Amino acid sequence: MWKLVRFAASRSRRFSTVAIPGPCMVHKRGADILHDPWFNKDTGFPLTERDRLGLRGLLPPRVISFEQQYDRFMNSYRSLEKNTKDQSEKVVSLAKWRILNRLHDRNETLYFRVLIDNIKEFAPIIYTPTVGLVCQNYSGLYRRPRGMYFSAKDKGEMMSMIYNWPASQVDMIVLTDGSRVLGLGDLGVQGIAIPIGKLDIYVAAAGINPQRILPVMLDVGTNNQKLLQDRLYLGVRQPRLEGEEYLSIVDEFMEAVYARWPKAIVQFEDFQMKWAFETLNRYRRRFCMFNDDIQGTAGVALAGLLGTVRAQGRPLSDFVKQKIVVVGAGSAGLGVLNMAVEAVSRMSGCSETAAKSQFFLIDKDGLVTTERSNLDPAAVPFAKSPRDLEGLTEGASIIEVVKKVKPHVLLGLSGVGGIFNEEVLKAMRESVSTKPAIFAMSNPTMNAECTAIDAFKHAGENIVFASGSPFENVDLGNGTVGHVNQANNMYLFPGIGLGALLSGARHITDGMLQAAAECLASYMTEEETQNGILYPSIDSIRDVTAEVGAAVLRAAVAEELAEGHGDVGPKELEHMSEEDTVEYVRGNMWYPEYCPLVHEK
């Protein structure tokens, strides 16, 4: 049901690893075909296929074209919008998710075409912010299984369980344990909606074949008492495993995955901070994996920070002089600090210790300093020495830090909605920057540190604003607009995964992630950045992903980590020009289209 998109150039054909598919061979007939969303065309089966596959009489007699099916679904969707316009936002969001999910359940080809063509409109429904609402209500919304579930009760069985998955090849896996879903906390098994949504974005943005994706829930229990008492809750009813008992479950899963699919990419998603860093450090040099909360968020933030320098009319080299306050010391906030410090160190040639002088970390207890007791080990490198602080002390509040430091950038990944209040935003007017930046990156929308309207109202019209969840642009009057940038991970993680896959990278390194961030930062024109536009439109996400994927691939080749993919070996990758790598990546992105089905006994 899938066709390889060809970008008309001979190089694409030369470097392609997959042939344009002819007829699809299927081992099913009759109602079994109609119940398989991989192959089901609903009323789109031509008469010859209906005869060939034993479908005559099982469908209405009229054959409906793909375009007519597409229009019919979109009409139904628009009708839903019209009929729910007076309902609450929560009701409307879940209704939209349901209608898309029903299409996903019955016809994958049509679903992904609809998603690709309307990605800007539908991404907020299948991904953040609506996916958070879906996770909170997942046990009640559950209708049919999607993905795999490995639980605490499966210890010792995972090596055999992995073979229960019907696909012979898996390229991309998104894994969660549901312990820190967005800013919503421990949602246990209900966090499975996150991997499902992320992988839908992989298909839409990166052209990963949906027959080669696998969402996975690692259910090790939950400490959410409300869920444990919910009679509809579908997960293991026990407190979360901890310590070595927990790690042994993750170890067993990773060993099982790579025993069956040694070239698969695993993306860790929404693990609580202690396990996010622990598992990243434990596996990143053994397997081809990355943690999107730590590394993907950091890459998108770094791209925005570099774009902010360009928006100020300054050369990128001035990034080393930017004073940046990060509010939130979780896995995402610390990931941003790590990558930004590495960038400063590389650009300036100074040590990472010296590079940290421009960064200030604030957590729930205020400014983090070396005087803090019981500080999380991951935050220790960013704790300020009191002797380096003039007029600030351990635990200083956000407003105190902003007034004293006068930062170029105030970046929030705290998960605390509204923490950038009117007083804090007004203090940003005293920034040393001519065009200060405010990044309210927490998801979902209710957890954003401030709204776009409040940022432009209180911090001034000459700011750069970015958020994790979507906000509308702000009308500033007199024909001027305050541009809202969505600093969303979907700009990077599809390209990271696709570039790693097509390069055959053994590992995903900091250098590959830096290349992805810098590629995204350079995507915008000077005129766009001068107007405060840091990120491209979501509508162009497939083109963005092709560029980012190619940058990741080139970095893997430069670091001698690329082993090639399919018929394209490492030597061929080495000899590709920059243009060739982009065409190679584009030439291996899949696109949904009905293919003829032939029954094979």
XYZ file of C-alpha atoms in Angstrom:
601
model
C 0.000 0.000 0.000
C 3.000 2.222 -0.135
C 4.873 3.950 -2.882
C 8.385 5.326 -2.743
C 8.477 8.990 -3.626
C 11.031 9.857 -6.295
C 12.420 13.354 -6.437
C 13.159 13.574 -10.143
C 16.887 13.200 -10.312
C 19.089 10.370 -11.465
C 21.032 10.504 -8.199
C 17.898 9.579 -6.259
C 17.485 6.452 -8.316
C 21.151 5.593 -8.041
C 21.257 5.874 -4.273
C 17.823 4.401 -3.506
C 17.774 1.262 -1.412
C 14.163 0.318 -2.167
C 12.565 -0.364 -5.530
C 9.265 1.170 -6.550
C 6.757 -1.463 -5.429
C 4.594 -3.346 -7.895
C 1.672 -5.423 -6.694
C 1.584 -6.278 -2.987
C 1.437 -9.987 -2.221
C -1.045 -10.825 0.537
C -1.804 -14.085 2.294
C -5.367 -13.186 3.193
C -8.718 -13.210 1.451
C -12.244 -12.032 2.039
C -13.195 -10.429 5.342
C -9.650 -10.906 6.671
C -8.459 -8.307 4.133
C -11.162 -5.844 5.168
C -10.178 -6.190 8.818
C -6.490 -5.527 8.139
C -5.766 -1.764 8.072
C -2.464 -2.407 6.258
C -4.294 -3.614 3.143
C -7.892 -2.472 3.499
C -9.066 -0.003 0.828
C -12.699 0.032 2.013
C -14.878 0.890 -1.006
C -11.748 1.600 -3.050
C -11.177 -2.020 -4.121
C -11.622 -2.242 -7.941
C -13.850 -5.012 -9.248
C -10.905 -7.099 -10.463
C -9.428 -7.112 -6.920
C -12.798 -7.923 -5.406
C -12.937 -11.043 -7.578
C -9.278 -11.904 -6.971
C -9.538 -11.539 -3.195
C -13.021 -12.941 -2.607
C -14.538 -9.562 -1.729
C -17.588 -9.506 -4.033
C -20.692 -9.094 -1.938
C -18.732 -7.993 1.126
C -18.711 -4.342 0.034
C -21.260 -1.951 -1.472
C -21.147 -2.368 -5.269
C -19.946 1.144 -6.136
C -16.171 1.606 -6.403
C -15.016 4.878 -4.806
C -11.702 6.406 -5.893
C -8.977 7.276 -3.415
C -9.611 10.986 -4.001
C -13.330 10.539 -3.301
C -12.583 8.625 -0.101
C -10.225 11.411 0.929
C -12.845 14.092 0.304
C -15.496 12.053 2.107
C -13.351 11.817 5.231
C -12.477 15.510 5.186
C -16.157 16.387 4.793
C -16.946 14.232 7.830
C -14.185 15.958 9.765
C -15.440 19.437 8.823
C -18.960 18.384 9.787
C -17.645 17.284 13.192
C -15.997 20.674 13.650
C -19.245 22.447 12.803
C -21.349 20.276 15.102
C -19.014 20.659 18.100
C -18.226 24.377 17.800
C -20.161 25.139 20.992
C -18.517 22.349 22.994
C -15.585 22.682 25.387
C -12.054 22.502 23.985
C -11.493 19.177 25.748
C -14.598 17.602 24.217
C -13.741 18.901 20.739
C -10.107 17.738 20.921
C -11.065 14.210 21.969
C -13.792 14.046 19.301
C -11.248 14.993 16.633
C -8.791 12.416 17.976
C -11.491 9.732 17.877
C -12.451 10.337 14.240
C -8.796 10.220 13.175
C -8.164 7.149 15.311
C -11.105 5.313 13.735
C -9.662 5.990 10.291
C -6.236 4.803 11.512
C -7.825 1.574 12.762
C -9.448 0.668 9.470
C -7.375 2.189 6.619
C -3.734 3.075 7.234
C -3.114 4.293 3.680
C -5.892 6.867 3.723
C -5.062 7.870 7.295
C -1.443 8.716 6.553
C -2.285 10.558 3.328
C -4.766 12.701 5.260
C -2.162 13.276 7.977
C 0.647 14.188 5.558
C -1.508 16.589 3.548
C -2.915 18.298 6.666
C 0.013 17.945 9.051
C -0.192 21.474 10.454
C -3.851 21.000 11.373
C -3.701 17.390 12.544
C -0.339 17.243 14.363
C -1.794 18.984 17.465
C -4.481 16.271 17.585
C -2.405 13.116 17.196
C 0.569 14.689 18.996
C 0.972 17.449 21.565
C -1.139 18.959 23.075
C -4.123 16.594 22.550
C -2.042 13.450 23.111
C -1.687 14.463 26.775
C -5.451 14.497 27.125
C -5.634 11.116 25.371
C -3.094 9.637 27.813
C -5.111 10.870 30.787
C -8.223 9.133 29.425
C -6.634 6.225 27.549
C -8.120 3.337 29.511
C -11.600 4.638 28.735
C -10.729 5.432 25.096
C -9.069 2.055 24.406
C -10.718 0.101 21.562
C -8.056 -2.118 19.995
C -4.389 -2.940 20.663
C -1.660 -0.974 18.926
C 2.006 -1.677 19.618
C 3.456 -4.038 22.235
C 3.301 -4.150 26.028
C 6.125 -5.574 28.140
C 5.298 -5.659 31.828
C 6.984 -6.387 35.114
C 5.263 -9.779 34.981
C 7.058 -10.688 31.730
C 10.559 -10.924 33.164
C 12.410 -13.808 31.550
C 9.945 -14.004 28.632
C 10.822 -10.953 26.531
C 13.243 -12.704 24.182
C 10.400 -14.934 23.008
C 7.688 -12.252 23.277
C 9.452 -10.006 20.781
C 8.747 -12.606 18.087
C 5.001 -12.175 18.650
C 5.202 -8.960 16.651
C 4.096 -9.890 13.102
C 6.449 -7.608 11.118
C 9.673 -9.305 10.034
C 11.549 -5.994 10.022
C 11.268 -3.015 12.380
C 13.197 0.185 11.732
C 11.876 2.539 14.411
C 10.759 1.891 17.988
C 9.477 4.487 20.441
C 9.583 3.268 24.037
C 8.083 4.710 27.211
C 7.495 3.561 30.767
C 4.805 6.221 31.285
C 6.538 7.607 34.368
C 6.614 11.271 33.264
C 4.178 11.915 30.467
C 4.671 15.464 29.213
C 4.077 17.626 32.302
C 1.290 15.353 33.548
C 3.314 13.006 35.741
C 3.003 9.241 36.140
C 0.270 7.898 33.839
C 1.426 4.282 33.812
C 0.327 2.128 30.892
C -1.810 4.977 29.554
C 1.405 6.594 28.325
C 1.309 4.253 25.299
C -0.470 7.043 23.405
C 2.844 8.937 23.344
C 4.800 6.325 21.298
C 1.797 5.869 19.007
C 1.594 9.608 18.319
C 5.364 9.987 17.914
C 5.514 7.174 15.373
C 2.632 8.661 13.393
C 4.813 11.780 13.136
C 7.740 9.593 12.014
C 5.605 8.284 9.147
C 4.191 11.689 8.195
C 7.403 13.716 8.572
C 10.170 11.206 7.842
C 8.423 8.773 5.545
C 9.200 5.775 7.727
C 7.245 2.780 6.444
C 4.410 2.202 8.962
C 4.833 -1.535 8.592
C 8.276 -1.055 10.172
C 7.379 0.947 13.270
C 6.684 -0.316 16.770
C 5.241 1.619 19.731
C 6.189 -0.011 23.040
C 4.967 0.369 26.614
C 7.261 -0.887 29.351
C 4.761 -1.309 32.191
C 6.660 -1.593 35.464
C 3.714 -0.438 37.582
C 2.565 3.030 38.610
C 2.738 5.188 41.713
C -0.384 7.062 40.650
C -2.921 6.053 43.295
C -5.835 7.391 41.282
C -4.986 4.999 38.445
C -4.434 2.055 40.773
C -7.939 2.601 42.128
C -9.518 3.072 38.687
C -11.497 -0.045 37.749
C -10.869 0.683 34.040
C -7.087 0.975 34.384
C -5.410 -1.474 31.980
C -1.917 -1.641 33.446
C -0.142 -3.663 36.128
C -1.666 -2.783 39.499
C 1.428 -2.430 41.611
C 3.890 0.294 42.650
C 6.685 1.017 40.190
C 9.749 -1.169 40.249
C 12.891 0.640 41.372
C 16.651 0.175 41.390
C 18.261 -2.862 39.832
C 14.905 -4.598 39.557
C 13.728 -1.819 37.232
C 16.941 -1.742 35.195
C 16.893 -5.489 34.706
C 13.508 -5.166 32.958
C 14.796 -2.436 30.613
C 17.989 -4.451 29.987
C 16.004 -7.520 29.034
C 13.814 -5.544 26.651
C 16.767 -3.883 24.904
C 18.590 -7.199 24.510
C 15.455 -8.782 23.040
C 14.878 -5.955 20.551
C 18.419 -5.953 19.227
C 18.581 -9.746 19.082
C 15.710 -9.701 16.566
C 16.246 -6.320 14.864
C 19.921 -5.344 15.223
C 19.543 -2.273 12.959
C 16.494 -0.784 14.688
C 16.534 2.722 16.203
C 15.047 3.033 19.712
C 13.771 6.393 20.926
C 13.224 6.681 24.685
C 10.305 8.920 25.571
C 8.786 10.341 28.776
C 10.923 8.544 31.356
C 11.235 10.287 34.722
C 14.501 12.172 35.055
C 16.540 9.690 37.070
C 15.817 6.886 34.604
C 16.056 9.129 31.545
C 19.707 9.947 32.247
C 20.521 6.504 33.639
C 19.207 4.623 30.591
C 20.746 7.092 28.111
C 24.188 6.673 29.654
C 23.678 2.920 30.002
C 22.734 2.190 26.372
C 23.930 4.976 24.066
C 27.304 3.329 23.369
C 25.855 -0.166 23.034
C 22.799 0.437 20.858
C 21.533 2.922 18.284
C 19.212 4.873 20.582
C 18.511 8.354 21.879
C 16.304 10.065 24.440
C 14.037 12.621 22.825
C 13.238 14.484 26.068
C 16.918 15.072 26.774
C 18.470 15.225 23.313
C 15.589 16.082 20.965
C 14.329 18.916 23.147
C 17.892 20.161 23.556
C 18.446 20.171 19.797
C 15.262 22.124 19.070
C 16.070 24.584 21.860
C 19.652 25.020 20.606
C 18.369 25.698 17.083
C 16.078 28.359 18.555
C 18.868 29.877 20.653
C 21.128 30.123 17.605
C 18.234 31.610 15.661
C 17.748 34.179 18.410
C 21.315 35.400 17.891
C 20.573 35.825 14.179
C 17.325 37.645 15.063
C 19.417 40.166 17.013
C 21.399 40.852 13.836
C 24.501 39.332 15.408
C 26.840 36.665 13.945
C 26.362 33.123 15.284
C 29.729 33.413 17.010
C 28.035 35.809 19.462
C 26.159 32.855 20.931
C 29.073 32.380 23.315
C 28.227 35.788 24.871
C 24.532 35.107 25.435
C 23.364 35.002 29.054
C 20.707 32.318 29.370
C 18.463 31.505 32.348
C 16.938 28.017 32.265
C 13.942 27.390 34.521
C 13.414 23.668 35.077
C 16.022 21.134 36.154
C 14.359 18.019 34.769
C 15.649 15.840 31.944
C 14.639 18.380 29.275
C 16.124 21.433 31.015
C 19.395 19.688 31.779
C 19.511 18.298 28.252
C 19.268 21.827 26.862
C 22.054 23.009 29.158
C 24.325 20.119 28.202
C 23.953 20.689 24.467
C 24.167 24.489 24.703
C 27.337 24.308 26.810
C 28.889 21.880 24.322
C 28.036 24.305 21.506
C 29.585 27.266 23.349
C 32.695 25.224 24.159
C 33.106 24.135 20.546
C 32.473 27.613 19.090
C 34.754 29.458 21.506
C 37.422 26.825 22.022
C 37.106 27.177 25.790
C 36.583 24.406 28.331
C 33.067 23.315 29.217
C 33.656 24.656 32.721
C 34.306 28.123 31.304
C 31.372 27.786 28.898
C 28.960 27.259 31.792
C 29.566 30.761 33.153
C 26.847 32.227 30.917
C 24.144 29.814 32.065
C 21.930 29.983 35.170
C 19.766 27.061 36.333
C 16.624 27.484 38.446
C 14.588 24.626 39.847
C 11.583 24.456 42.177
C 13.788 25.650 45.049
C 15.254 28.609 43.154
C 18.728 29.315 41.766
C 20.893 26.205 41.905
C 24.272 26.724 43.593
C 26.969 24.543 45.079
C 25.553 25.344 48.522
C 22.498 23.220 47.730
C 22.329 19.932 49.632
C 20.897 16.758 48.090
C 21.304 18.125 44.584
C 20.530 15.681 41.784
C 23.833 14.433 40.300
C 22.755 15.435 36.784
C 22.321 19.064 37.913
C 25.623 19.317 39.827
C 27.703 20.475 36.807
C 25.452 23.519 36.417
C 25.401 24.638 40.047
C 26.852 28.146 40.452
C 29.614 28.824 42.948
C 28.550 31.601 45.376
C 31.807 33.438 44.706
C 30.799 33.806 41.060
C 27.462 35.389 41.976
C 27.208 39.060 42.755
C 24.005 40.013 44.551
C 22.452 36.538 44.227
C 22.317 33.687 46.718
C 21.344 30.037 46.822
C 17.648 29.629 46.069
C 17.173 33.088 44.547
C 13.771 33.411 42.834
C 13.173 33.751 39.104
C 12.395 37.448 39.417
C 15.568 38.049 41.436
C 17.725 36.232 38.878
C 16.130 37.936 35.877
C 16.497 41.411 37.424
C 20.139 40.818 38.320
C 21.360 38.850 35.299
C 19.296 40.701 32.656
C 19.497 37.627 30.403
C 19.351 37.521 26.634
C 17.117 34.436 26.930
C 14.645 33.177 29.528
C 13.914 29.530 28.777
C 11.288 27.487 30.611
C 11.040 23.699 30.809
C 9.539 23.605 34.288
C 6.142 22.065 33.574
C 4.606 24.800 35.757
C 1.955 26.777 33.919
C 2.165 30.559 34.306
C 5.451 30.594 36.211
C 6.607 33.429 33.923
C 4.145 35.850 35.494
C 3.625 39.533 34.733
C 6.439 40.633 37.059
C 8.958 38.228 35.515
C 7.974 39.167 31.953
C 8.189 42.890 32.663
C 11.661 42.341 34.144
C 12.752 40.953 30.756
C 12.311 44.487 29.361
C 15.622 45.272 31.129
C 17.465 42.528 29.230
C 20.897 43.420 27.904
C 19.648 42.205 24.514
C 17.984 44.502 22.021
C 15.702 41.574 21.147
C 15.298 39.346 24.212
C 13.870 35.850 23.829
C 11.285 34.022 25.913
C 10.936 30.274 25.426
C 7.903 28.768 27.203
C 8.572 25.193 26.146
C 6.600 23.051 28.601
C 3.797 20.819 27.306
C 0.849 20.484 27.149
C -0.586 23.989 26.692
C -1.834 24.330 30.265
C 1.744 23.784 31.501
C 3.303 26.504 29.328
C 5.281 28.968 31.463
C 3.343 31.832 29.871
C 1.055 32.477 26.931
C 2.134 34.268 23.771
C -0.284 37.132 24.454
C 1.134 37.704 27.948
C 4.721 37.555 26.682
C 4.220 40.272 24.071
C 2.003 42.333 26.388
C 4.350 42.420 29.371
C 7.851 41.797 27.976
C 7.387 44.097 25.013
C 6.678 43.819 21.323
C 10.346 43.516 20.353
C 10.826 40.019 21.748
C 11.355 36.620 20.206
C 8.810 34.114 21.518
C 8.743 30.332 21.294
C 6.543 27.708 22.949
C 6.343 23.928 23.088
C 2.617 23.772 22.323
C 0.965 25.804 19.574
C -0.296 29.353 20.192
C -1.761 31.739 17.638
C 0.326 34.676 16.415
C -0.392 37.848 18.385
C -1.936 40.908 16.752
C 0.104 43.851 18.056
C -1.952 46.481 16.248
C -0.965 48.846 13.457
C -0.625 45.892 11.123
C 2.225 44.275 13.090
C 2.253 40.694 14.292
C 4.053 39.027 17.172
C 5.252 35.767 15.656
C 4.827 32.613 17.714
C 7.456 29.937 17.141
C 6.546 26.390 18.078
C 9.764 24.961 19.490
C 8.523 21.439 19.033
C 10.639 18.286 18.956
C 8.916 17.168 15.765
C 11.317 19.433 13.861
C 14.218 17.196 14.885
C 13.417 13.697 16.092
C 12.086 12.419 12.716
C 15.282 13.594 10.999
C 17.510 12.168 13.732
C 15.848 8.779 13.413
C 15.786 8.792 9.605
C 19.395 9.955 9.280
C 20.604 7.328 11.741
C 18.618 4.636 9.921
C 19.797 5.460 6.400
C 23.416 5.884 7.469
C 23.363 2.587 9.347
C 24.909 4.403 12.323
C 26.155 2.183 15.126
C 25.362 4.873 17.700
C 23.769 8.320 17.829
C 26.419 10.756 19.014
C 26.458 14.309 20.332
C 28.050 15.343 17.049
C 25.112 13.941 15.060
C 22.656 15.765 17.326
C 24.604 19.026 17.048
C 24.539 18.678 13.265
C 20.764 18.254 13.380
C 20.319 21.360 15.553
C 22.607 23.510 13.412
C 20.864 22.366 10.237
C 17.492 23.406 11.675
C 18.924 26.734 12.839
C 20.243 27.514 9.353
C 16.999 26.549 7.594
C 15.446 29.999 8.024
C 16.470 32.982 5.896
C 17.999 36.149 7.362
C 14.813 38.075 6.621
C 12.721 35.504 8.488
C 14.954 35.502 11.553
C 15.024 39.309 11.602
C 11.235 39.132 11.907
C 11.533 36.799 14.880
C 10.742 33.612 12.939
C 13.031 30.864 14.238
C 11.372 27.702 12.929
C 9.762 26.827 9.585
C 6.078 26.161 9.108
C 4.942 22.680 10.098
C 3.588 22.418 6.543
C 7.171 21.997 5.304
C 8.051 19.297 7.847
C 8.971 16.636 5.248
C 11.450 18.970 3.576
C 12.871 19.990 6.964
C 13.212 16.328 7.929
C 15.036 15.506 4.683
C 17.573 18.270 5.354
C 18.011 17.315 9.026
C 18.252 13.616 8.169
C 20.947 14.326 5.598
C 22.899 16.413 8.134
C 22.735 13.548 10.644
C 23.849 11.078 7.975
C 26.842 13.240 7.004
C 27.848 13.553 10.659
C 27.679 9.756 11.072
C 29.909 9.345 8.018
C 32.376 11.971 9.296
C 32.602 10.162 12.645
C 33.117 6.818 10.858
C 30.008 5.348 12.450
C 28.060 4.736 9.221
C 27.719 1.123 8.118
C 25.302 1.802 5.254
C 21.711 0.807 4.650
C 20.383 -1.831 2.298
C 22.409 -1.855 -0.940
C 24.144 1.447 -0.163
C 27.357 0.778 1.721
C 29.581 3.086 3.769
C 31.907 3.782 0.840
C 29.025 5.043 -1.293
C 27.860 7.245 1.576
C 31.372 8.700 1.911
C 31.442 9.736 -1.735
C 28.085 11.504 -1.714
C 28.090 15.276 -1.976
C 25.897 17.343 0.337
C 23.282 17.536 -2.413
C 23.498 13.779 -2.953
C 22.821 13.041 0.728
C 19.673 15.163 0.710
C 18.424 13.438 -2.443
C 19.312 10.026 -1.009
C 17.265 10.749 2.111
C 14.332 12.159 0.128
C 14.452 9.209 -2.239
C 13.926 6.823 0.659
C 10.894 8.516 2.205
C 7.681 6.566 1.834
C 4.360 7.974 0.706
C 0.916 6.358 0.965
C -0.763 5.166 -2.197
C -2.986 2.193 -2.958
C -1.126 -0.672 -4.633
C -2.688 -3.635 -6.482
C -3.167 -6.616 -4.150
C -2.485 -10.165 -5.290
C -3.373 -13.186 -3.173
C -0.497 -15.596 -2.606
C -1.319 -18.988 -1.153
